[in-house]
Tab-separated table of C-alpha atoms in Angstrom:
chain	number	residue	atom	x	y	z
Z	1	UNK	CA	22.284	17.376	17.537
Z	2	UNK	CA	23.010	17.026	13.826
Z	3	UNK	CA	22.602	14.408	11.110
Z	4	UNK	CA	26.071	12.969	10.581
Z	5	UNK	CA	25.347	10.359	7.894
Z	6	UNK	CA	22.593	8.928	5.755
Z	7	UNK	CA	22.994	5.581	4.020
Z	8	UNK	CA	20.834	4.022	1.295
Z	9	UNK	CA	20.627	0.249	1.633
Z	10	UNK	CA	19.233	-1.847	-1.218
Z	11	UNK	CA	18.537	-5.487	-0.396
Z	12	UNK	CA	16.480	-8.299	-1.899
Z	13	UNK	CA	15.721	-11.016	0.651
Z	14	UNK	CA	12.256	-12.133	-0.479
Z	15	UNK	CA	11.908	-9.096	-2.784
Z	16	UNK	CA	13.653	-5.762	-3.433
Z	17	UNK	CA	13.624	-3.106	-0.711
Z	18	UNK	CA	15.223	0.339	-0.416
Z	19	UNK	CA	15.896	1.575	3.118
Z	20	UNK	CA	17.281	4.911	4.280
Z	21	UNK	CA	19.283	4.841	7.510
Z	22	UNK	CA	19.915	8.251	9.110
Z	23	UNK	CA	22.477	8.531	11.915
Z	24	UNK	CA	22.981	11.496	14.251
Z	25	UNK	CA	26.251	12.710	15.735
Z	26	UNK	CA	25.084	11.169	19.023
Z	27	UNK	CA	24.759	7.738	17.431
Z	28	UNK	CA	20.954	7.558	17.274
Z	29	UNK	CA	19.655	5.967	14.065
Z	30	UNK	CA	16.344	6.060	12.225
Z	31	UNK	CA	14.985	3.999	9.342
Z	32	UNK	CA	12.724	4.966	6.461
Z	33	UNK	CA	11.222	2.839	3.677
Z	34	UNK	CA	11.902	4.099	0.110
Z	35	UNK	CA	10.744	1.031	-1.826
Z	36	UNK	CA	8.993	1.715	-5.144
Z	37	UNK	CA	8.007	-1.599	-6.702
Z	38	UNK	CA	9.742	-2.084	-10.059
Z	39	UNK	CA	11.514	1.288	-9.876
Z	40	UNK	CA	13.563	0.784	-6.716
Z	41	UNK	CA	16.895	1.997	-8.088
Z	42	UNK	CA	15.361	5.283	-9.252
Z	43	UNK	CA	14.528	6.160	-5.649
Z	44	UNK	CA	17.882	4.864	-4.394
Z	45	UNK	CA	19.687	7.171	-6.819
Z	46	UNK	CA	17.414	10.109	-5.971
Z	47	UNK	CA	18.298	9.662	-2.324
Z	48	UNK	CA	22.035	9.029	-2.719
Z	49	UNK	CA	22.728	11.639	-5.383
Z	50	UNK	CA	20.324	14.435	-4.506
Z	51	UNK	CA	18.837	14.113	-0.998
Z	52	UNK	CA	21.541	12.716	1.283
Z	53	UNK	CA	23.938	15.651	0.645
Z	54	UNK	CA	21.155	18.018	1.750
Z	55	UNK	CA	20.614	16.180	5.030
Z	56	UNK	CA	24.137	16.237	6.421
Z	57	UNK	CA	24.448	18.733	9.236
Z	58	UNK	CA	20.692	19.329	9.575
Z	59	UNK	CA	18.862	19.174	12.892
Z	60	UNK	CA	16.968	15.846	12.948
Z	61	UNK	CA	14.298	17.303	15.225
Z	62	UNK	CA	13.064	19.704	12.526
Z	63	UNK	CA	10.812	17.199	10.760
Z	64	UNK	CA	8.251	19.593	9.291
Z	65	UNK	CA	10.915	22.025	8.140
Z	66	UNK	CA	12.936	19.240	6.511
Z	67	UNK	CA	9.817	17.930	4.762
Z	68	UNK	CA	8.978	21.360	3.332
Z	69	UNK	CA	12.602	21.934	2.342
Z	70	UNK	CA	12.833	18.663	0.383
Z	71	UNK	CA	9.435	19.187	-1.269
Z	72	UNK	CA	9.844	22.840	-2.234
Z	73	UNK	CA	13.560	23.307	-2.806
Z	74	UNK	CA	13.701	20.822	-5.706
Z	75	UNK	CA	11.155	22.912	-7.659
Z	76	UNK	CA	10.015	19.690	-9.440
Z	77	UNK	CA	7.329	18.432	-7.091
Z	78	UNK	CA	5.271	15.313	-6.502
Z	79	UNK	CA	5.564	12.004	-8.339
Z	80	UNK	CA	6.267	8.568	-6.843
Z	81	UNK	CA	10.071	8.805	-6.911
Z	82	UNK	CA	10.258	12.186	-5.203
Z	83	UNK	CA	7.555	11.416	-2.650
Z	84	UNK	CA	9.001	8.002	-1.775
Z	85	UNK	CA	12.376	9.624	-1.138
Z	86	UNK	CA	10.820	12.326	1.050
Z	87	UNK	CA	8.811	9.655	2.870
Z	88	UNK	CA	11.966	7.730	3.736
Z	89	UNK	CA	13.561	10.834	5.263
Z	90	UNK	CA	10.386	11.751	7.133
Z	91	UNK	CA	9.856	8.319	8.676
Z	92	UNK	CA	13.528	7.994	9.634
Z	93	UNK	CA	13.362	11.339	11.441
Z	94	UNK	CA	10.205	10.313	13.300
Z	95	UNK	CA	11.979	7.083	14.282
Z	96	UNK	CA	14.865	9.103	15.712
Z	97	UNK	CA	12.592	11.518	17.558
Z	98	UNK	CA	10.594	8.721	19.171
Z	99	UNK	CA	13.762	6.869	20.195
Z	100	UNK	CA	15.087	10.040	21.816
Z	101	UNK	CA	11.779	10.415	23.645
Z	102	UNK	CA	11.961	6.789	24.792
Z	103	UNK	CA	8.468	6.136	23.397
Z	104	UNK	CA	6.838	4.148	20.632
Z	105	UNK	CA	6.122	6.504	17.753
Z	106	UNK	CA	2.337	6.400	18.118
Z	107	UNK	CA	2.666	8.143	21.481
Z	108	UNK	CA	4.179	11.192	19.738
Z	109	UNK	CA	1.240	11.174	17.308
Z	110	UNK	CA	-1.261	11.614	20.135
Z	111	UNK	CA	-1.347	8.166	21.701
Z	112	UNK	CA	-3.442	5.121	20.915
Z	113	UNK	CA	-7.037	5.559	19.767
Z	114	UNK	CA	-7.726	1.797	19.702
Z	115	UNK	CA	-6.398	-1.540	20.908
Z	116	UNK	CA	-5.104	-2.501	17.478
Z	117	UNK	CA	-5.642	-2.054	13.758
Z	118	UNK	CA	-8.125	-4.362	12.024
Z	119	UNK	CA	-6.267	-6.055	9.146
Z	120	UNK	CA	-7.500	-7.729	6.002
Z	121	UNK	CA	-5.796	-10.610	4.236
Z	122	UNK	CA	-5.628	-11.617	0.570
Z	123	UNK	CA	-7.610	-14.724	-0.378
Z	124	UNK	CA	-7.534	-15.916	-3.980
Z	125	UNK	CA	-8.066	-18.950	-6.165
Z	126	UNK	CA	-7.917	-20.314	-9.687
Z	127	UNK	CA	-11.576	-21.270	-9.245
Z	128	UNK	CA	-14.290	-20.871	-6.630
Z	129	UNK	CA	-13.481	-24.038	-4.604
Z	130	UNK	CA	-9.821	-22.995	-4.332
Z	131	UNK	CA	-10.905	-19.488	-3.365
Z	132	UNK	CA	-13.150	-20.819	-0.601
Z	133	UNK	CA	-10.238	-22.881	0.720
Z	134	UNK	CA	-8.069	-19.745	0.706
Z	135	UNK	CA	-10.686	-17.852	2.713
Z	136	UNK	CA	-10.752	-20.672	5.257
Z	137	UNK	CA	-6.952	-20.589	5.532
Z	138	UNK	CA	-7.009	-16.845	6.206
Z	139	UNK	CA	-9.705	-17.220	8.838
Z	140	UNK	CA	-7.586	-19.892	10.527
Z	141	UNK	CA	-4.647	-17.457	10.522
Z	142	UNK	CA	-6.807	-15.035	12.498
Z	143	UNK	CA	-7.960	-12.576	9.825
Z	144	UNK	CA	-11.383	-11.047	10.451
Z	145	UNK	CA	-11.675	-9.340	7.045
Z	146	UNK	CA	-10.791	-10.863	3.667
Z	147	UNK	CA	-10.028	-9.513	0.196
Z	148	UNK	CA	-11.528	-11.692	-2.535
Z	149	UNK	CA	-9.718	-12.152	-5.888
Z	150	UNK	CA	-10.297	-14.917	-8.388
Z	151	UNK	CA	-9.295	-16.079	-11.826
Z	152	UNK	CA	-11.674	-15.297	-14.706
Z	153	UNK	CA	-12.667	-18.025	-17.167
Z	154	UNK	CA	-10.985	-17.485	-20.521
Z	155	UNK	CA	-8.104	-15.400	-19.125
Z	156	UNK	CA	-4.676	-16.922	-18.579
Z	157	UNK	CA	-3.510	-14.733	-15.697
Z	158	UNK	CA	-5.376	-12.314	-13.443
Z	159	UNK	CA	-4.127	-9.812	-10.878
Z	160	UNK	CA	-4.373	-10.889	-7.257
Z	161	UNK	CA	-4.486	-14.653	-7.762
Z	162	UNK	CA	-1.475	-16.141	-6.016
Z	163	UNK	CA	-1.275	-19.467	-7.822
Z	164	UNK	CA	-2.028	-19.618	-11.537
Z	165	UNK	CA	-0.996	-21.995	-14.326
Z	166	UNK	CA	1.970	-20.656	-16.264
Z	167	UNK	CA	2.926	-18.070	-13.653
Z	168	UNK	CA	6.478	-18.670	-12.464
Z	169	UNK	CA	8.981	-16.573	-10.598
Z	170	UNK	CA	6.598	-14.818	-8.198
Z	171	UNK	CA	8.326	-13.757	-5.065
Z	172	UNK	CA	7.012	-12.968	-1.617
Z	173	UNK	CA	3.382	-13.538	-2.586
Z	174	UNK	CA	3.231	-10.555	-4.948
Z	175	UNK	CA	2.699	-10.346	-8.720
Z	176	UNK	CA	6.097	-8.778	-9.436
Z	177	UNK	CA	8.449	-11.248	-11.041
Z	178	UNK	CA	12.240	-11.475	-11.171
Z	179	UNK	CA	12.496	-11.141	-14.919
Z	180	UNK	CA	14.583	-8.828	-17.151
Z	181	UNK	CA	11.408	-7.478	-18.810
Z	182	UNK	CA	7.793	-7.120	-17.616
Z	183	UNK	CA	5.579	-10.152	-18.217
Z	184	UNK	CA	2.525	-9.664	-20.423
Z	185	UNK	CA	-0.903	-10.694	-19.121
Z	186	UNK	CA	-4.257	-10.748	-20.910
Z	187	UNK	CA	-7.464	-8.975	-19.938
Z	188	UNK	CA	-11.185	-8.854	-20.820
Z	189	UNK	CA	-13.328	-6.496	-18.729
Z	190	UNK	CA	-16.667	-7.879	-19.957
Z	191	UNK	CA	-15.701	-11.415	-18.945
Z	192	UNK	CA	-14.610	-10.107	-15.540
Z	193	UNK	CA	-17.872	-8.212	-14.998
Z	194	UNK	CA	-19.923	-11.296	-15.898
Z	195	UNK	CA	-17.943	-13.583	-13.607
Z	196	UNK	CA	-17.404	-11.633	-10.405
Z	197	UNK	CA	-20.937	-11.333	-8.935
Z	198	UNK	CA	-21.299	-15.124	-8.940
Z	199	UNK	CA	-18.019	-15.412	-7.057
Z	200	UNK	CA	-19.228	-13.137	-4.272
Z	201	UNK	CA	-22.544	-14.977	-4.151
Z	202	UNK	CA	-20.650	-18.230	-3.551
Z	203	UNK	CA	-18.466	-16.663	-0.848
Z	204	UNK	CA	-21.453	-15.165	0.960
Z	205	UNK	CA	-23.352	-18.465	0.766
Z	206	UNK	CA	-20.368	-20.241	2.332
Z	207	UNK	CA	-19.322	-17.752	5.008
Z	208	UNK	CA	-22.473	-15.790	5.773
Z	209	UNK	CA	-23.310	-12.079	5.841
Z	210	UNK	CA	-21.083	-10.876	8.679
Z	211	UNK	CA	-17.559	-11.426	7.303
Z	212	UNK	CA	-16.164	-8.166	5.830
Z	213	UNK	CA	-15.301	-8.804	2.167
Z	214	UNK	CA	-13.182	-6.548	-0.048
Z	215	UNK	CA	-12.283	-6.555	-3.726
Z	216	UNK	CA	-9.635	-4.781	-5.833
Z	217	UNK	CA	-10.598	-3.764	-9.373
Z	218	UNK	CA	-7.021	-2.553	-9.929
Z	219	UNK	CA	-7.877	0.429	-12.169
Z	220	UNK	CA	-9.149	-1.764	-15.019
Z	221	UNK	CA	-12.668	-0.402	-15.563
Z	222	UNK	CA	-14.062	2.692	-17.215
Z	223	UNK	CA	-16.268	4.808	-14.917
Z	224	UNK	CA	-19.507	3.324	-16.282
Z	225	UNK	CA	-18.137	-0.217	-15.993
Z	226	UNK	CA	-17.108	0.511	-12.416
Z	227	UNK	CA	-20.577	1.865	-11.700
Z	228	UNK	CA	-22.116	-1.334	-13.039
Z	229	UNK	CA	-19.855	-3.539	-10.934
Z	230	UNK	CA	-20.515	-1.522	-7.787
Z	231	UNK	CA	-24.260	-1.885	-8.358
Z	232	UNK	CA	-24.021	-5.604	-9.193
Z	233	UNK	CA	-22.066	-6.271	-5.974
Z	234	UNK	CA	-24.459	-4.395	-3.692
Z	235	UNK	CA	-26.356	-7.575	-2.654
Z	236	UNK	CA	-23.102	-8.959	-1.209
Z	237	UNK	CA	-22.412	-5.987	1.088
Z	238	UNK	CA	-18.743	-5.323	0.339
Z	239	UNK	CA	-16.579	-3.540	2.886
Z	240	UNK	CA	-15.135	-1.769	-0.154
Z	241	UNK	CA	-14.523	-1.892	-3.892
Z	242	UNK	CA	-10.956	-0.722	-4.446
Z	243	UNK	CA	-9.483	1.189	-7.405
Z	244	UNK	CA	-12.528	0.596	-9.560
Z	245	UNK	CA	-11.321	3.031	-12.253
Z	246	UNK	CA	-8.142	5.070	-12.844
Z	247	UNK	CA	-8.735	7.984	-10.499
Z	248	UNK	CA	-6.263	10.500	-11.883
Z	249	UNK	CA	-9.456	11.854	-13.419
Z	250	UNK	CA	-11.037	12.563	-10.053
Z	251	UNK	CA	-14.285	13.758	-11.600
Z	252	UNK	CA	-14.892	10.257	-13.000
Z	253	UNK	CA	-15.834	9.113	-9.515
Z	254	UNK	CA	-18.914	11.352	-9.646
Z	255	UNK	CA	-20.402	8.980	-12.202
Z	256	UNK	CA	-19.515	5.890	-10.169
Z	257	UNK	CA	-20.882	7.408	-6.977
Z	258	UNK	CA	-24.166	8.335	-8.618
Z	259	UNK	CA	-24.899	4.707	-9.554
Z	260	UNK	CA	-23.859	2.635	-6.529
Z	261	UNK	CA	-23.767	2.649	-2.740
Z	262	UNK	CA	-20.922	0.108	-2.612
Z	263	UNK	CA	-18.145	1.808	-0.553
Z	264	UNK	CA	-15.169	2.937	-2.635
Z	265	UNK	CA	-11.463	2.907	-1.771
Z	266	UNK	CA	-8.959	4.814	-3.903
Z	267	UNK	CA	-5.358	5.931	-3.833
Z	268	UNK	CA	-2.602	3.338	-3.656
Z	269	UNK	CA	-0.883	5.010	-6.638
Z	270	UNK	CA	-1.469	8.538	-5.311
Z	271	UNK	CA	1.385	10.585	-3.865
Z	272	UNK	CA	-0.017	13.845	-2.434
Z	273	UNK	CA	-3.152	15.466	-1.095
Z	274	UNK	CA	-3.648	17.088	-4.512
Z	275	UNK	CA	-4.538	13.666	-5.922
Z	276	UNK	CA	-7.414	13.507	-3.434
Z	277	UNK	CA	-8.673	17.074	-3.374
Z	278	UNK	CA	-11.876	16.589	-5.383
Z	279	UNK	CA	-12.433	13.020	-4.152
Z	280	UNK	CA	-12.413	14.065	-0.510
Z	281	UNK	CA	-14.131	17.434	-0.797
Z	282	UNK	CA	-17.028	15.963	-2.802
Z	283	UNK	CA	-17.122	12.772	-0.701
Z	284	UNK	CA	-16.652	10.565	-3.750
Z	285	UNK	CA	-14.716	7.889	-1.851
Z	286	UNK	CA	-14.980	6.224	1.546
Z	287	UNK	CA	-11.375	5.136	2.164
Z	288	UNK	CA	-7.943	6.667	1.500
Z	289	UNK	CA	-5.616	3.942	0.200
Z	290	UNK	CA	-2.220	5.658	0.070
Z	291	UNK	CA	0.904	4.183	1.637
Z	292	UNK	CA	3.100	6.087	4.071
Z	293	UNK	CA	6.015	4.977	1.869
Z	294	UNK	CA	4.735	6.604	-1.334
Z	295	UNK	CA	2.939	9.678	0.005
Z	296	UNK	CA	5.659	11.698	1.657
Z	297	UNK	CA	5.757	9.850	4.960
Z	298	UNK	CA	3.887	10.153	8.240
Z	299	UNK	CA	3.882	13.959	8.163
Z	300	UNK	CA	2.125	14.157	4.799
Z	301	UNK	CA	-0.263	11.200	5.066
Z	302	UNK	CA	-1.438	12.363	8.510
Z	303	UNK	CA	-2.474	15.655	6.893
Z	304	UNK	CA	-4.344	13.836	4.107
Z	305	UNK	CA	-6.195	11.720	6.679
Z	306	UNK	CA	-7.031	14.748	8.818
Z	307	UNK	CA	-8.508	16.377	5.704
Z	308	UNK	CA	-10.478	13.190	4.984
Z	309	UNK	CA	-11.759	13.030	8.555
Z	310	UNK	CA	-13.710	16.259	8.017
Z	311	UNK	CA	-15.854	14.305	5.533
Z	312	UNK	CA	-16.129	11.045	7.530
Z	313	UNK	CA	-13.720	9.336	5.115
Z	314	UNK	CA	-11.509	6.701	6.729
Z	315	UNK	CA	-8.050	5.232	6.237
Z	316	UNK	CA	-7.208	2.023	4.399
Z	317	UNK	CA	-3.431	2.303	4.166
Z	318	UNK	CA	-1.720	0.317	1.396
Z	319	UNK	CA	0.260	-2.568	2.894
Z	320	UNK	CA	1.261	-5.428	0.586
Z	321	UNK	CA	4.732	-6.944	0.682
Z	322	UNK	CA	6.212	-4.254	-1.568
Z	323	UNK	CA	5.957	-2.074	1.538
Z	324	UNK	CA	8.916	-3.092	3.692
Z	325	UNK	CA	8.511	-3.889	7.403
Z	326	UNK	CA	9.775	-0.335	8.042
Z	327	UNK	CA	6.933	1.123	5.974
Z	328	UNK	CA	4.421	-1.254	7.555
Z	329	UNK	CA	5.497	-0.240	11.049
Z	330	UNK	CA	5.101	3.438	10.132
Z	331	UNK	CA	1.576	2.703	8.888
Z	332	UNK	CA	0.669	0.858	12.085
Z	333	UNK	CA	1.758	3.714	14.331
Z	334	UNK	CA	-0.427	6.043	12.260
Z	335	UNK	CA	-3.304	3.525	12.292
Z	336	UNK	CA	-3.209	3.337	16.060
Z	337	UNK	CA	-3.185	7.098	16.595
Z	338	UNK	CA	-5.698	8.588	14.125
Z	339	UNK	CA	-9.397	8.739	14.925
Z	340	UNK	CA	-10.669	7.972	11.399
Z	341	UNK	CA	-8.979	4.594	11.035
Z	342	UNK	CA	-10.777	2.160	8.738
Z	343	UNK	CA	-8.724	-0.965	8.026
Z	344	UNK	CA	-5.122	-1.966	7.286
Z	345	UNK	CA	-3.963	-4.135	4.393
Z	346	UNK	CA	-1.601	-6.861	5.596
Z	347	UNK	CA	0.446	-9.444	3.733
Z	348	UNK	CA	3.023	-11.365	5.710
Z	349	UNK	CA	6.597	-11.055	4.480
Z	350	UNK	CA	8.752	-14.095	3.826
Z	351	UNK	CA	11.261	-15.530	6.319
Z	352	UNK	CA	14.340	-13.914	4.743
Z	353	UNK	CA	12.711	-10.495	5.023
Z	354	UNK	CA	12.055	-11.131	8.711
Z	355	UNK	CA	15.753	-11.980	9.075
Z	356	UNK	CA	16.834	-8.651	7.533
Z	357	UNK	CA	14.186	-6.498	9.248
Z	358	UNK	CA	13.727	-7.343	12.935
Z	359	UNK	CA	10.167	-6.378	13.739
Z	360	UNK	CA	8.224	-5.827	16.935
Z	361	UNK	CA	4.708	-5.461	15.535
Z	362	UNK	CA	2.224	-8.237	16.297
Z	363	UNK	CA	-0.902	-9.761	14.723
Z	364	UNK	CA	-3.404	-11.153	17.233
Z	365	UNK	CA	-7.089	-11.949	16.795
Z	366	UNK	CA	-7.255	-10.028	13.535
Z	367	UNK	CA	-5.587	-6.890	14.921
Z	368	UNK	CA	-2.136	-5.485	14.181
Z	369	UNK	CA	-0.176	-3.549	16.805
Z	370	UNK	CA	3.179	-1.788	16.252
Z	371	UNK	CA	4.560	-2.745	19.662
Z	372	UNK	CA	5.907	-0.542	22.417
Z	373	UNK	CA	9.609	-0.349	21.664
Z	374	UNK	CA	10.930	3.214	21.348
Z	375	UNK	CA	10.711	4.479	17.780
Z	376	UNK	CA	9.228	2.473	14.933
Z	377	UNK	CA	10.109	-0.865	16.484
Z	378	UNK	CA	12.045	-2.153	13.456
Z	379	UNK	CA	15.793	-2.640	13.222
Z	380	UNK	CA	17.807	-3.440	10.094
Z	381	UNK	CA	20.429	-6.200	10.169
Z	382	UNK	CA	22.899	-4.799	7.624
Z	383	UNK	CA	25.009	-7.955	7.537
Z	384	UNK	CA	21.935	-10.006	6.667
Z	385	UNK	CA	20.859	-7.386	4.115
Z	386	UNK	CA	24.245	-7.609	2.374
Z	387	UNK	CA	23.686	-11.310	1.676
Z	388	UNK	CA	20.751	-10.509	-0.613
Z	389	UNK	CA	21.792	-8.212	-3.485
Z	390	UNK	CA	19.332	-6.413	-5.732
Z	391	UNK	CA	17.710	-8.500	-8.481
Z	392	UNK	CA	15.774	-6.805	-11.328
Z	393	UNK	CA	12.034	-7.431	-11.002
Z	394	UNK	CA	8.992	-5.935	-12.660
Z	395	UNK	CA	5.250	-5.885	-12.231
Z	396	UNK	CA	3.353	-7.348	-15.194
Z	397	UNK	CA	1.362	-5.354	-17.740
Z	398	UNK	CA	-1.892	-6.150	-19.547
Z	399	UNK	CA	-3.065	-6.320	-23.144
Z	400	UNK	CA	-6.598	-6.797	-24.414
Z	401	UNK	CA	-7.250	-9.668	-26.807
Z	402	UNK	CA	-6.783	-7.331	-29.793
Z	403	UNK	CA	-3.302	-6.394	-28.541
Z	404	UNK	CA	-4.115	-3.010	-26.979
Z	405	UNK	CA	-2.102	-2.180	-23.853
Z	406	UNK	CA	-4.531	-1.875	-20.928
Z	407	UNK	CA	-4.325	-0.722	-17.308
Z	408	UNK	CA	-2.844	-3.509	-15.222
């Protein structure tokens, strides 16, 4: 059996997605997600111009060999564009292999280790009453763990708040906007640090101590600021504090860890195990946040999570709507199989996305399951995809009140 074709499909139903479709000479197809939010066409070009010609004629069964070939033969390694392209190939090949085996993919990864993957939803509000209403809505939808994000007094726009005055053009419940240039947002870390503990106090008073609560700092704090926030939130027993400081400087987490016992989750912008080496070995984090889509696929992320398991660090795979249903399905198969599963991020895609990507995964009583169809369990309707052409869209960026560009 050989790979006979590989097609890159760019579509924008509720948002932009890049999908790789690999076809064998026996007519078996596999899908991989190559979406990189705000830089989608860079990955599409990387695949079309540099990767697809290398795939034609290769044996689709040789997943590990193909992964190593694509990673090492380019010489220029790592980075989100390269690793998203490799991830798309890897996941598509696993999809093919599982279809040929007549099994859902998780069976080839060792079988199920649990009934389903606990998912958390995204609650937010312009103020505390609206936030509490959002939490109630998510509980009614069946979520048993909730991420808490709120506006900050004095700031016009804040990451993670779905409905804000003056924010137009959001699509599919994400902060990226269909605009020709990135939108500028304002930021004040001191105001944020003053405001947030009171928010969690209000949520705990309303919903009690048992509900798992999460929060995303989105890389905006220095290490000492992150340490302060982690300490200030300890009375509210967070499931995790995510991306509390830019973690490219892995040693910075030593300072955070020394000041707080709030669990830490890191890694949605990471691409390889090298980004985690110090964090995992020194047990500076509690959850690995990478996406299958951006970290070289199932083959690579499984190795990262196996490394983390040696230190009792768990998974928390990235899963907002800039991960396509193909990438989400890949994450769910991995979630179901690994022993050190922690939690899965889950944002529901819009109805047009569900029309383009026919999905078999389910969400019941707070748990996600990838389904038992052979392969990933997702099929792409190419005719539907063609009705939604690419539209430029960018994530926002932040400036401090004095005009300094800040981490968004």
